[in-house]
Short mmCIF file of C-alpha atoms in Angstrom, two decimals:
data_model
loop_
_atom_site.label_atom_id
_atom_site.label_comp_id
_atom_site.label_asym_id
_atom_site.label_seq_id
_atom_site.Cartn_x
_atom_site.Cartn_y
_atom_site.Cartn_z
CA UNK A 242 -25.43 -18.41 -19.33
CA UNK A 243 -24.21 -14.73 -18.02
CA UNK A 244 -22.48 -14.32 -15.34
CA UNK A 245 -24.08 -12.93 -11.81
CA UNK A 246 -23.05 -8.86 -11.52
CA UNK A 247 -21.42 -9.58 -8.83
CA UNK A 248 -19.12 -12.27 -10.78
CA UNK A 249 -19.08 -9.97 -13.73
CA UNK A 250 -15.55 -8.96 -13.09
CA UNK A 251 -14.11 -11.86 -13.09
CA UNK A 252 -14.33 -12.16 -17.27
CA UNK A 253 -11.41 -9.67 -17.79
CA UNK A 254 -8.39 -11.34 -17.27
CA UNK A 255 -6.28 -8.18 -15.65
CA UNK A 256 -9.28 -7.85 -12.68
CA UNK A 257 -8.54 -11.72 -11.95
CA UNK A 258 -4.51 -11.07 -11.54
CA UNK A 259 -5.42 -7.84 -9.76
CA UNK A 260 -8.01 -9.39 -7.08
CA UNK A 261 -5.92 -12.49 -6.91
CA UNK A 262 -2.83 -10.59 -5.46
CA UNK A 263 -5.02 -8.27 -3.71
CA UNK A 264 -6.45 -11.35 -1.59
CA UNK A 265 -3.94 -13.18 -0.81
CA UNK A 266 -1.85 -9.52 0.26
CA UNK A 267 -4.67 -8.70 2.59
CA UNK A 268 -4.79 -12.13 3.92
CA UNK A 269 -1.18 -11.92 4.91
CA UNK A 270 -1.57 -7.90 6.39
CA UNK A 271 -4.34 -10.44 8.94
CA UNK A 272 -1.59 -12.27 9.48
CA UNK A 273 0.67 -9.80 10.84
CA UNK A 274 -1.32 -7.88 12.37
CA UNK A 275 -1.19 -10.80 15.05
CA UNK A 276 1.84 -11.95 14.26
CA UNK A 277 3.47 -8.70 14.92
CA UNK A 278 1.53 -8.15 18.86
CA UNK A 279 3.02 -11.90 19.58
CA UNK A 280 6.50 -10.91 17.91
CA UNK A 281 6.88 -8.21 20.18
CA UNK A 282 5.79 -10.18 23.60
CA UNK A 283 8.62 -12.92 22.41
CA UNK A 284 10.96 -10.39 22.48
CA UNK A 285 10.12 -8.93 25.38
CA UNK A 286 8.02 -5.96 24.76
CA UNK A 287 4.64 -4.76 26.60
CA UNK A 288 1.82 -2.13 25.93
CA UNK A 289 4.38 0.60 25.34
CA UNK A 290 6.33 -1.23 22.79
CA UNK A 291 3.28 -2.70 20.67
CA UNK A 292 1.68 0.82 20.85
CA UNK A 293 5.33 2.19 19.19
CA UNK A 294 5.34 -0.26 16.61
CA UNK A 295 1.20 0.25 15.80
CA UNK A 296 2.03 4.10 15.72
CA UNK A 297 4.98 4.26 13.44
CA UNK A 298 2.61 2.11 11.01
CA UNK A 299 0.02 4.67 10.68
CA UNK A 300 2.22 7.49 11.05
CA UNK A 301 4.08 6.34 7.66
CA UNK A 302 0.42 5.81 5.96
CA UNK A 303 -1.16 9.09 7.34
CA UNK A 304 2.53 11.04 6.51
CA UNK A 305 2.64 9.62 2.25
CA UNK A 306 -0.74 9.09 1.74
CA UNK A 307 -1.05 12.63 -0.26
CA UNK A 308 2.34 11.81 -1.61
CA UNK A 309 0.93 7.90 -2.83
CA UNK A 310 -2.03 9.83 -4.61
CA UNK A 311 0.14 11.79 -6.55
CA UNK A 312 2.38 9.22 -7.33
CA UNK A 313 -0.63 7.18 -8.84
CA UNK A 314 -1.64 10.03 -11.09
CA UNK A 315 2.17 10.38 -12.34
CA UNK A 316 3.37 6.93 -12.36
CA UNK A 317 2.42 3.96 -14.16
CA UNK A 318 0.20 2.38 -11.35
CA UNK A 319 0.86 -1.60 -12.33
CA UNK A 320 4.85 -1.08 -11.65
CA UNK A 321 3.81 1.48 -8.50
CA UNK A 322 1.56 -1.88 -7.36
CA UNK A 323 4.33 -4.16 -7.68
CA UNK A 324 6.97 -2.23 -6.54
CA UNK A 325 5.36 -1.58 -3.41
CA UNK A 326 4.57 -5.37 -3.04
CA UNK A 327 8.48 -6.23 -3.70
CA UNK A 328 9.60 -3.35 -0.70
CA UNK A 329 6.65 -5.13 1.57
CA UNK A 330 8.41 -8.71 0.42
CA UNK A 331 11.63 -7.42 1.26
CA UNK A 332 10.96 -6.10 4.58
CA UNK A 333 8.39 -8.74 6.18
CA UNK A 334 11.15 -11.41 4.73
CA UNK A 335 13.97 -8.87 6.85
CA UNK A 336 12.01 -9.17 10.10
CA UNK A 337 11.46 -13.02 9.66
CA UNK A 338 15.37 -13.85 9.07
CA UNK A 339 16.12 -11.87 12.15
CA UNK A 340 13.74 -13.30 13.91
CA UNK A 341 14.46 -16.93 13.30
CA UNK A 342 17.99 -16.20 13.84
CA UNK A 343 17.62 -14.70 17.06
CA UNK A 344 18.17 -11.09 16.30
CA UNK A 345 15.34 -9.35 15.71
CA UNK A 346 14.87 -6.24 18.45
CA UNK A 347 12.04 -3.80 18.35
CA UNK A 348 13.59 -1.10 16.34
CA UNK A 349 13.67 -3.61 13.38
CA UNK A 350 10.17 -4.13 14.27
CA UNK A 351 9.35 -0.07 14.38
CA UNK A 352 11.17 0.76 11.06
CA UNK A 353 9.55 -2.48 9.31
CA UNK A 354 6.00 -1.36 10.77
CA UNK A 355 6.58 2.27 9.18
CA UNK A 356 7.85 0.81 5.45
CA UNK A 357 4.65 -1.09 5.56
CA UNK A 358 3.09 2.33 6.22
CA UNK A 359 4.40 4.20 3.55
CA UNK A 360 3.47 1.03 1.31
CA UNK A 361 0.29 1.06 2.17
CA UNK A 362 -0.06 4.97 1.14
CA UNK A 363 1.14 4.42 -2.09
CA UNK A 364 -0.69 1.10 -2.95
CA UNK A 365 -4.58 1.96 -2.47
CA UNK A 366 -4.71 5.43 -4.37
CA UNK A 367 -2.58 3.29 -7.20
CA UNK A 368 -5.08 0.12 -6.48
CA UNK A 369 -8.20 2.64 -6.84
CA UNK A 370 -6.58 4.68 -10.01
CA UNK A 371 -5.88 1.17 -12.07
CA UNK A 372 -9.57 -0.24 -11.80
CA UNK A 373 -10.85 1.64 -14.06
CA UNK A 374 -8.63 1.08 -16.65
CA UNK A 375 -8.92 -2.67 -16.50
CA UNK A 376 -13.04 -2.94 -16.07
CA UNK A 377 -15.67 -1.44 -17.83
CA UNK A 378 -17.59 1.45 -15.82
CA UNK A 379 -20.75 -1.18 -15.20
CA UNK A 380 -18.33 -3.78 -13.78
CA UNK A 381 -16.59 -1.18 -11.03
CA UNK A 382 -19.45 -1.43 -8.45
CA UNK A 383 -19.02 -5.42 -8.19
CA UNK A 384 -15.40 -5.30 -8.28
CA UNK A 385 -15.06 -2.91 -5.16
CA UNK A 386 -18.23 -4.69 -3.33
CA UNK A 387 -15.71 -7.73 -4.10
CA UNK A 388 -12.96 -5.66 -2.46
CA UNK A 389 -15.94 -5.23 0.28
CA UNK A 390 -16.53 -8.65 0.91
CA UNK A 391 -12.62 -9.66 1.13
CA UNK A 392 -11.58 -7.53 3.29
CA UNK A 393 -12.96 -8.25 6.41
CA UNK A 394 -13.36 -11.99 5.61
CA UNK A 395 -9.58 -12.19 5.20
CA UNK A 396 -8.04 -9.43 6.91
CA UNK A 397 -9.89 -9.18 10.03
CA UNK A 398 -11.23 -12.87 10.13
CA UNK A 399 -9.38 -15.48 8.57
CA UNK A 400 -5.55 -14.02 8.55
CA UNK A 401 -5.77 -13.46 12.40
CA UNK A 402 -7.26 -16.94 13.02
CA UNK A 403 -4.46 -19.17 10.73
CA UNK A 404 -2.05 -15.89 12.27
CA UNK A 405 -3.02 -17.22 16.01
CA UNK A 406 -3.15 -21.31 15.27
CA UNK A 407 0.80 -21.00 13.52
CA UNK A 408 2.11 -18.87 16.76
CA UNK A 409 0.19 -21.24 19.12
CA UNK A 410 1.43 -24.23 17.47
CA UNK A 411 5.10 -23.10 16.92
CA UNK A 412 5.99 -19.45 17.10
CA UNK A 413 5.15 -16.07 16.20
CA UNK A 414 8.42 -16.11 13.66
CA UNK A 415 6.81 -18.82 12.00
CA UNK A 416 3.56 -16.87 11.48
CA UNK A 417 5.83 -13.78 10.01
CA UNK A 418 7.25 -16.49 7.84
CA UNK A 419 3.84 -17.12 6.52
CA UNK A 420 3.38 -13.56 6.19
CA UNK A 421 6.75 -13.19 3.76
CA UNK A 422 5.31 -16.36 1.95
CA UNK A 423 1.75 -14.08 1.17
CA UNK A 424 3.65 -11.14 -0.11
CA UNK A 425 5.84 -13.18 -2.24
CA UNK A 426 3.03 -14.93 -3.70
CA UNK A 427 0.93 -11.89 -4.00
CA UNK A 428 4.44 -9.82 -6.06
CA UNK A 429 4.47 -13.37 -7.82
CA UNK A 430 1.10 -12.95 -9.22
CA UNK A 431 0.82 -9.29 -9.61
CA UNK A 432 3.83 -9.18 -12.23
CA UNK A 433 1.11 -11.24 -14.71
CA UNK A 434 -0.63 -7.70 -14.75
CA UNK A 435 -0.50 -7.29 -18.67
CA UNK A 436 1.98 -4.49 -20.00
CA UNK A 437 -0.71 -2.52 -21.64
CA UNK A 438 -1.30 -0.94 -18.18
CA UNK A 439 1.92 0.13 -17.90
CA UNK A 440 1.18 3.82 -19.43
CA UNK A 441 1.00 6.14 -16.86
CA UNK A 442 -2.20 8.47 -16.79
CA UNK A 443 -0.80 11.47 -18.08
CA UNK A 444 -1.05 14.08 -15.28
CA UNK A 445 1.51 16.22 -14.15
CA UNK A 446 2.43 17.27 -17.08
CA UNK A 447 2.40 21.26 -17.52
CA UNK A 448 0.90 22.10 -21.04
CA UNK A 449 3.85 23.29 -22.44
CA UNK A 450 5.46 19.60 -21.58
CA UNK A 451 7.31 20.06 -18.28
CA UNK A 452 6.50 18.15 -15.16
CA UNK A 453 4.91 20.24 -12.33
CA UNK A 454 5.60 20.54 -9.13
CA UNK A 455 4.33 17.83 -6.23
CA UNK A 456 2.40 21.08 -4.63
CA UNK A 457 1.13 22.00 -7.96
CA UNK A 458 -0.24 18.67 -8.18
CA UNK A 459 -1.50 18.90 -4.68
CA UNK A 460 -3.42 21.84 -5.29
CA UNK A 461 -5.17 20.77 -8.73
CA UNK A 462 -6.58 17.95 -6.53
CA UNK A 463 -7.57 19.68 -3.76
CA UNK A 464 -9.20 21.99 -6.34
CA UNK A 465 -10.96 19.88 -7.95
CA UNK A 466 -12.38 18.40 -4.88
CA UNK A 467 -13.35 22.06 -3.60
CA UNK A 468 -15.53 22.92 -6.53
CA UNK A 469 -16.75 19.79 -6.67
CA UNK A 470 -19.82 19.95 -4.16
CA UNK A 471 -21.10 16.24 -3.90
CA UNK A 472 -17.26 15.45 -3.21
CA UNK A 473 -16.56 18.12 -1.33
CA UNK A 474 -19.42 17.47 1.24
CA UNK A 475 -18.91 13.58 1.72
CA UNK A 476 -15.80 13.88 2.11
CA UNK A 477 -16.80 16.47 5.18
CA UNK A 478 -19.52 14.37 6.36
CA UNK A 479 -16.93 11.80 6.70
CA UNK A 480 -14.55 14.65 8.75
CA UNK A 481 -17.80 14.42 10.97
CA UNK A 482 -18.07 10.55 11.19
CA UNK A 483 -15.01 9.95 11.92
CA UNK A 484 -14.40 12.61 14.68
CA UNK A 485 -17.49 11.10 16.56
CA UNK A 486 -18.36 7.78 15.69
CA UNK A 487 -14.03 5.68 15.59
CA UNK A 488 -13.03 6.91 19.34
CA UNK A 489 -16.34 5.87 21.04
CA UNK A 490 -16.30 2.08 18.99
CA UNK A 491 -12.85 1.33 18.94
CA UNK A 492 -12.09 2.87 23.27
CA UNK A 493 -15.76 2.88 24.92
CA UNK A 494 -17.33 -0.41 23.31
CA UNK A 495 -14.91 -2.46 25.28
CA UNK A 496 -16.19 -0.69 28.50
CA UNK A 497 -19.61 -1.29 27.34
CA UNK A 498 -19.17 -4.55 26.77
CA UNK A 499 -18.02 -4.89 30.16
CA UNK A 500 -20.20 -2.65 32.19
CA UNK A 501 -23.60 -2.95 30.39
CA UNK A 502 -23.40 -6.92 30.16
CA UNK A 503 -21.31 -8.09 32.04
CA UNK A 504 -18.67 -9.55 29.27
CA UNK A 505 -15.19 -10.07 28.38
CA UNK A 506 -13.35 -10.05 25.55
CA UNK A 507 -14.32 -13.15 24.09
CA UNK A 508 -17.54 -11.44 23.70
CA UNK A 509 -16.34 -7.97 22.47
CA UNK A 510 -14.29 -9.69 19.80
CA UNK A 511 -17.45 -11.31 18.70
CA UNK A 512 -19.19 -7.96 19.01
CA UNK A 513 -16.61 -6.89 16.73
CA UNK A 514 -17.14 -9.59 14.08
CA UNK A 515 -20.61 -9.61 14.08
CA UNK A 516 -19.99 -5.73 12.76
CA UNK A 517 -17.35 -7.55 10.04
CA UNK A 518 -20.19 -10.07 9.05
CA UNK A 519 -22.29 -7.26 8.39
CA UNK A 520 -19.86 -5.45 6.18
CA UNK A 521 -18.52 -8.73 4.41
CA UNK A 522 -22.71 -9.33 3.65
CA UNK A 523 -23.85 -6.53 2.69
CA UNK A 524 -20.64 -5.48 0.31
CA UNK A 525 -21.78 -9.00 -1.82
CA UNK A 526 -25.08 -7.97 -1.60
CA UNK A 527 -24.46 -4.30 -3.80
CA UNK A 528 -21.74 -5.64 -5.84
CA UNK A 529 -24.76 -8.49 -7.05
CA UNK A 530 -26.95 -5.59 -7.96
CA UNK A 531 -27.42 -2.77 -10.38
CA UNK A 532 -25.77 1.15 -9.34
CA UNK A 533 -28.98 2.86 -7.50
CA UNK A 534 -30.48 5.35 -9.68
CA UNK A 535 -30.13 7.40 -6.66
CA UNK A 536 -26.67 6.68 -5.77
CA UNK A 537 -25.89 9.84 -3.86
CA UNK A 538 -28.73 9.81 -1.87
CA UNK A 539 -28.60 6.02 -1.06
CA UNK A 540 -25.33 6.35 -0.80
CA UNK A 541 -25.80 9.24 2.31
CA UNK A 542 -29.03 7.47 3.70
CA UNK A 543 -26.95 4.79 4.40
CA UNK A 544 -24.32 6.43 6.25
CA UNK A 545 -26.62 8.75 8.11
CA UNK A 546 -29.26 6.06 8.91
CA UNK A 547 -26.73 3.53 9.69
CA UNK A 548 -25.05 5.30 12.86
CA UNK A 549 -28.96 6.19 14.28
CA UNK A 550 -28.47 2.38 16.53
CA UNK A 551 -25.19 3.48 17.56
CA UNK A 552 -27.00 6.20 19.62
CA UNK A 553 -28.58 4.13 21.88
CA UNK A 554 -25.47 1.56 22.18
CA UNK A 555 -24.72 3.28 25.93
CA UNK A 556 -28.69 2.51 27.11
CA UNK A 557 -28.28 -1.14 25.95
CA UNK A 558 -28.27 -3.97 28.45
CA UNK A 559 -28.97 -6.71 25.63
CA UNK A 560 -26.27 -8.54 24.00
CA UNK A 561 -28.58 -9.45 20.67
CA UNK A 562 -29.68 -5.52 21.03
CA UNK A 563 -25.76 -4.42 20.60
CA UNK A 564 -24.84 -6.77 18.04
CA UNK A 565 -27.86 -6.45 15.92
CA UNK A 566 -26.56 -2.63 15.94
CA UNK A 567 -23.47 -3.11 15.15
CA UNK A 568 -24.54 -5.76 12.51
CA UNK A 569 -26.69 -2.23 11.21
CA UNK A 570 -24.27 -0.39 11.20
CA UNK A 571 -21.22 -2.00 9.75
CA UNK A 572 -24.13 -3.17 6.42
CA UNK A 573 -24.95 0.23 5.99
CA UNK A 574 -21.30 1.41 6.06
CA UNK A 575 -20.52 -0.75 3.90
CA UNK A 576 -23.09 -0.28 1.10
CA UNK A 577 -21.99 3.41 1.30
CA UNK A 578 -18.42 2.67 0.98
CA UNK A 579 -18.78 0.42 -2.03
CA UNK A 580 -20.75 3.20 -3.73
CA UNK A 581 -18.75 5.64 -2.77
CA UNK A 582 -15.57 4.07 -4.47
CA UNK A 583 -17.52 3.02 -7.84
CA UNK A 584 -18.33 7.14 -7.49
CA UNK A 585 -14.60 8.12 -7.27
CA UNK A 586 -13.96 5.59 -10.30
CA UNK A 587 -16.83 6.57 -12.29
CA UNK A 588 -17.02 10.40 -11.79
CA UNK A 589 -13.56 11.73 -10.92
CA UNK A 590 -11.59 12.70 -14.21
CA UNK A 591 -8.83 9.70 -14.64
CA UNK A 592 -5.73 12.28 -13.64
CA UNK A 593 -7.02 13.22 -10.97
CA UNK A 594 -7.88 9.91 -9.47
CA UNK A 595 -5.42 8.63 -7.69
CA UNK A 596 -5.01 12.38 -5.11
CA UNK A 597 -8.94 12.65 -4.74
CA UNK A 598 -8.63 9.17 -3.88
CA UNK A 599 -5.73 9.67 -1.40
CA UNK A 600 -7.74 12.87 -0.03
CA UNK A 601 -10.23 10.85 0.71
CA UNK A 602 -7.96 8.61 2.87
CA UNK A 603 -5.98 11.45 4.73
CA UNK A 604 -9.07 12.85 5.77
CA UNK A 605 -10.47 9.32 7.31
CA UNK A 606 -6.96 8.58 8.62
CA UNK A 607 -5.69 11.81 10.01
CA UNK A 608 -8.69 12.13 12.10
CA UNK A 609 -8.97 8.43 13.66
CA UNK A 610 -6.44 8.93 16.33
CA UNK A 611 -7.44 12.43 16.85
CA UNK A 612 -10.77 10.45 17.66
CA UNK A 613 -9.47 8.11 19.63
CA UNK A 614 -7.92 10.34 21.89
CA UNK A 615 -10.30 12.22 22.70
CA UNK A 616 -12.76 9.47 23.42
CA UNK A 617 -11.28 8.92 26.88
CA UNK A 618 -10.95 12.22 28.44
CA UNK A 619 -14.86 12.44 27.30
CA UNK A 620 -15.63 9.38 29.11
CA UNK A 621 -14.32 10.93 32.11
CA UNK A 622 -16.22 13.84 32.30
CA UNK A 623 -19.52 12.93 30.18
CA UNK A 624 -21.41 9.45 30.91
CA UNK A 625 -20.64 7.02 27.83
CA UNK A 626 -24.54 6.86 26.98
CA UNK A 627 -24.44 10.92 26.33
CA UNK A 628 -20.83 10.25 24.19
CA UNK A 629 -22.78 7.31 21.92
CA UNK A 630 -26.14 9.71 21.48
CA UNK A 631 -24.35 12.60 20.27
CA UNK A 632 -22.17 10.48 17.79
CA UNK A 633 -25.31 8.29 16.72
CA UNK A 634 -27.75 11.25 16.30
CA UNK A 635 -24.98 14.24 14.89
CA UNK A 636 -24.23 11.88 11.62
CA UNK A 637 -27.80 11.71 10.58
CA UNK A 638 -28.27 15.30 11.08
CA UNK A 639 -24.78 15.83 9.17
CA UNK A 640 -26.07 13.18 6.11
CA UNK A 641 -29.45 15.43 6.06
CA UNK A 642 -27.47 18.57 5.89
CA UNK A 643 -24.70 17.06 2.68
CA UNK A 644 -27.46 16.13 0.86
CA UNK A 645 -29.90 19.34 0.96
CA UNK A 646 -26.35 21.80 0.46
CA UNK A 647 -24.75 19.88 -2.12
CA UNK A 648 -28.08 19.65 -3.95
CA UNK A 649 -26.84 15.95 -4.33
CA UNK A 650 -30.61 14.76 -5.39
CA UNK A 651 -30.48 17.13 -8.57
CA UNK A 652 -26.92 15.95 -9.26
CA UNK A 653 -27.13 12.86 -9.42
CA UNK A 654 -30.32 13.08 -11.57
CA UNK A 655 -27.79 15.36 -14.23
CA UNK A 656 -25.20 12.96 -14.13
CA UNK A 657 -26.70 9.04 -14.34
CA UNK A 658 -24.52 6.16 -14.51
CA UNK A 659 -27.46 3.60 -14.60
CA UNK A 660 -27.18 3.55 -18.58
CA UNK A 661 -24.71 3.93 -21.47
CA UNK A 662 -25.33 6.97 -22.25
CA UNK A 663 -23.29 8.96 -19.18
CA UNK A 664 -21.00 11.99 -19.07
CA UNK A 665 -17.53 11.34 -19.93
CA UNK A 666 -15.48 11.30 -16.36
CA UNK A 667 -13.65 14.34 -17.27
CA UNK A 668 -16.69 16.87 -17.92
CA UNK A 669 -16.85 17.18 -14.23
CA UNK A 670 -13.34 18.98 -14.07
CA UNK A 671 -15.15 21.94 -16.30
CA UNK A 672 -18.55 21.48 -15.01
CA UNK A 673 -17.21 21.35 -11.25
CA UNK A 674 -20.27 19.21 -10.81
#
C-alpha cells in the first residue's frame, strides 16, 4: 500500500534523520523563547532588558544571514547543520550551568541570544540547500508542508506550553536545562546524516580553480535573482508584505483586541493561535497533495487574497469575525510559503541555493522591525482601521501587479514541475527564466 504524499518523505532514510533533529531543535527554540523572558525576570531584568536580549538575537540572524547563504553554497551543508547545532549545544548548556549555579547575569544572556542568531543564519539556507539532495523533486513539496505543519505546532504551541509548566513548577533554569537537553538530542541525531552528503555543492569555485571572493559570491546570487523575474518579483511583493502587513499584527492587534472587544491577553494569545492552527492545517493540507499546475499563480493568489480580511480587522467588533480572519490569513500564507520553498528547491540552480535562499530571508527579516516601528507612530496620527485597510487592500493590488509584470502565468506554463519530464534546475541560470 503507498504511502500518503504527504508521508512520502518519510521512505528515504536521510529526510527521517533530517526532520527528526529538525523537530525536536524547533521544539526546544519554543522552549526558550519562554524560558529566556522568565530567565531574565529571575534575574532581575524588566522590558528594557528582555527587549536587549530579543534584539541582539535578530540582530545576529539579520547581520549573517547573507553570510549563512554563502556558506551553504561553499560548505558541505550536513557538517554546516551540525556544527551549528554543537555551537547552539554549547551555548544554551553555558547559560544553564550559570544559571543553576547562581551566576548567570544578562550579558551572558545577550551574547548567548546573538550566537543563537548567527546560528540560526547559517542553519536554514544550509537546511533549505540539503533537501534537495536527500529527496526526489516530487517529494520536496510534502517535506517543507511537513516543515509547515511543525513549526508552529512545536515552536509556537507546544515548546512554550511544556517551556511555561517546567518554570511554573520549578524554575526557569530548569526549563533552559530542557532546552540544552533538545539541542543535544537534536546534534545527537543529526550526526546519523549519512556521509554521502558530505560533498559540498561546488560553488565558489572560479573556473580556473581558485575560490572567489564572499562579494563575488554575493553578487552571482543577487544576479541571478535580478534576471530572474518570477524571483525577483516575489521576493518584492514580499518587501511589500512585510513593510505593511508584520507592524500592524504583531503592535496594533493587541490594541484591537482590547479596544474593539473588549479582551485581554488571554484572548489575543488565542487570537494568535487560532492564526498558528491555520498555518499548521493548511501546510498538511498541500504537502498531502500534488504541486498546482499553476504554482505561481496559486502560489500569489494566495498571498494576495489571503491579506484582503486583514483589511477590515480595524472595523471588526466580532471575536469569531477576527479569528476567522486571521485563521484566513495565516492558511493562505502558509500554502504560499510551502510552495514557495518547493519553488526555490525545484527551480533555483543547486549553487546557487543556499544565497537565493538567504536573500529571501534578509529581505523578510531586515524589514520586520523596520515594520514594527513604524506601526506605532502611524497609530498615532492615522486611526488603526485606515492602517489595517491600506495593508489588507495594497498586497492584493501588489500580488495582481507580480503576476501580470513577471508574466508568471506564461512561466510557469514553460517550466512545469507537475511531470517527469521538467527542465533541469540549472537551465534557469542561462535562460534567466
Amino acid at each position: 500500500m503507498p504511502l500518503p504524499r504527504a508521508l512520502r518523505p518519510f521512505s528515504h532514510r536521510e529526510y527521517r534523520v533530517l526532520i527528526g533533529a529538525l523537530a525536536i531543535s524547533i521544539f526546544g527554540s519554543g522552549m526558550w523563547a519562554v524560558a529566556m523572558v522568565y530567565q531574565v525576570i529571575h534575574i532581575g531584568g524588566g522590558p528594557l532588558e528582555l527587549s536587549l536580549v530579543a534584539a541582539a538575537g535578530s540582530v545576529g540572524l539579520v547581520a549573517f544571514v547573507l553570510a549563512g547563504g554563502i556558506a551553504a553554497d561553499r560548505v558541505p551543508q550536513r557538517l554546516l547543520i551540525i556544527a551549528v547545532e554543537g555551537i547552539n549545544l554549547a551555548v544554551i548548556a553555558t547559560v544553564s550551568g550559570l544559571a543553576m549555579a547562581g551566576w548567570l547575569q544578562l550579558w551572558h544572556l545577550v551574547a548567548g541570544a546573538f550566537v543563537l542568531g548567527v546560528g540560526a543564519a547559517f542553519f536554514f539556507p544550509a537546511y533549505s540547500a540539503i533537501l534537495p539532495r536527500i529527496l526526489p523533486p516530487e517529494d520536496l513539496l510534502a517535506a517543507n508542508g511537513m516543515e509547515g505543519t511543525l513549526r508552529p505546532t512545536l515552536q509556537q504551541a507546544a515548546g512554550p506550553a511544556v517551556a511555561g509548566v517546567v518554570v511554573a513548577a520549578l524554575s526557569p533554569s530548569h526549563a533552559v536545562t530542557g532546552v540544552a537537553v533538545c539541542h543535544l538530542l537534536a546534534f545527537i541525531v543529526l550526526n546519523f546524516l549519512g556521509q554521502h552528503a558530505l560533498a559540498a555543492p561546488g560553488s565558489g569555485a572560479a573556473e580556473d580553480g581558485g575560490r572567489t571572493s564572499f562579494f563575488a559570491d554575493l553578487r552571482e546570487g543577487v544576479s541571478y535573482t535580478v534576471r530572474t523575474p518570477w524571483l525577483l518579483w516575489t521576493l518584492l511583493w514580499a518587501c511589500i508584505s512585510v513593510l505593511f502587513l508584520i507592524g500592524p499584527i504583531e503592535v496594533l492587534l493587541p490594541f484591537v483586541t482590547r479596544d474593539q472587544l473588549g479582551g485581554d491577553s488571554r484572548m489575543f494569545g488565542f487570537l494568535l493561535a487560532v492564526m498558528g492552527v491555520g498555518s499548521a492545517v493548511a501546510s498538511l493540507v498541500t504537502a498531502s497533495v500534488r504541486l498546482p499546475r499553476r504554482y505561481l499563480t496559486v502560489m500569489m493568489v494566495c498571498w494576495g487574497a489571503g491579506t484582503l480580511p486583514l483589511a477590515a480587522v480595524g472595523l471588526m467588533d466580532s471575536f469569531w469575525l477576527l479569528a476567522l480572519a486571521l485563521f484566513i490569513f495565516g492558511a493562505t500564507g502558509s500554502v504560499g510559503m510551502v510552495i514557495w520553498g518547493t519553488l526555490l528547491q525545484r527551480r533555483v540552480p543547486p549553487h546557487l541555493l543556499g544565497r537565493v535562499s538567504s536573500l529571501d530571508f534578509f529581505v523578510s527579516l531586515a524589514l520586520m522591525p523596520v515594520s514594527m516601528a513604524l506601526a506605532g507612530p502611524a497609530a498615532a496620527v492615522l486611526p488603526i482601521w485606515l492602517i489595517f485597510l491600506v495593508a489588507g487592500g495594497v498586497c492584493p493590488v501588489m500580488a495582481v501587479v507580480a503576476l501580470l509584470v513577471a508574466r508568471m502565468s506564461a512561466d510557469e506554463i514553460a517550466h512545469p514541475l507537475d511531470r517527469r519530464d521538467t527542465l533541469p534546475a540549472g537551465s534557469e541560470a542561462t535562460t534567466g527564466h
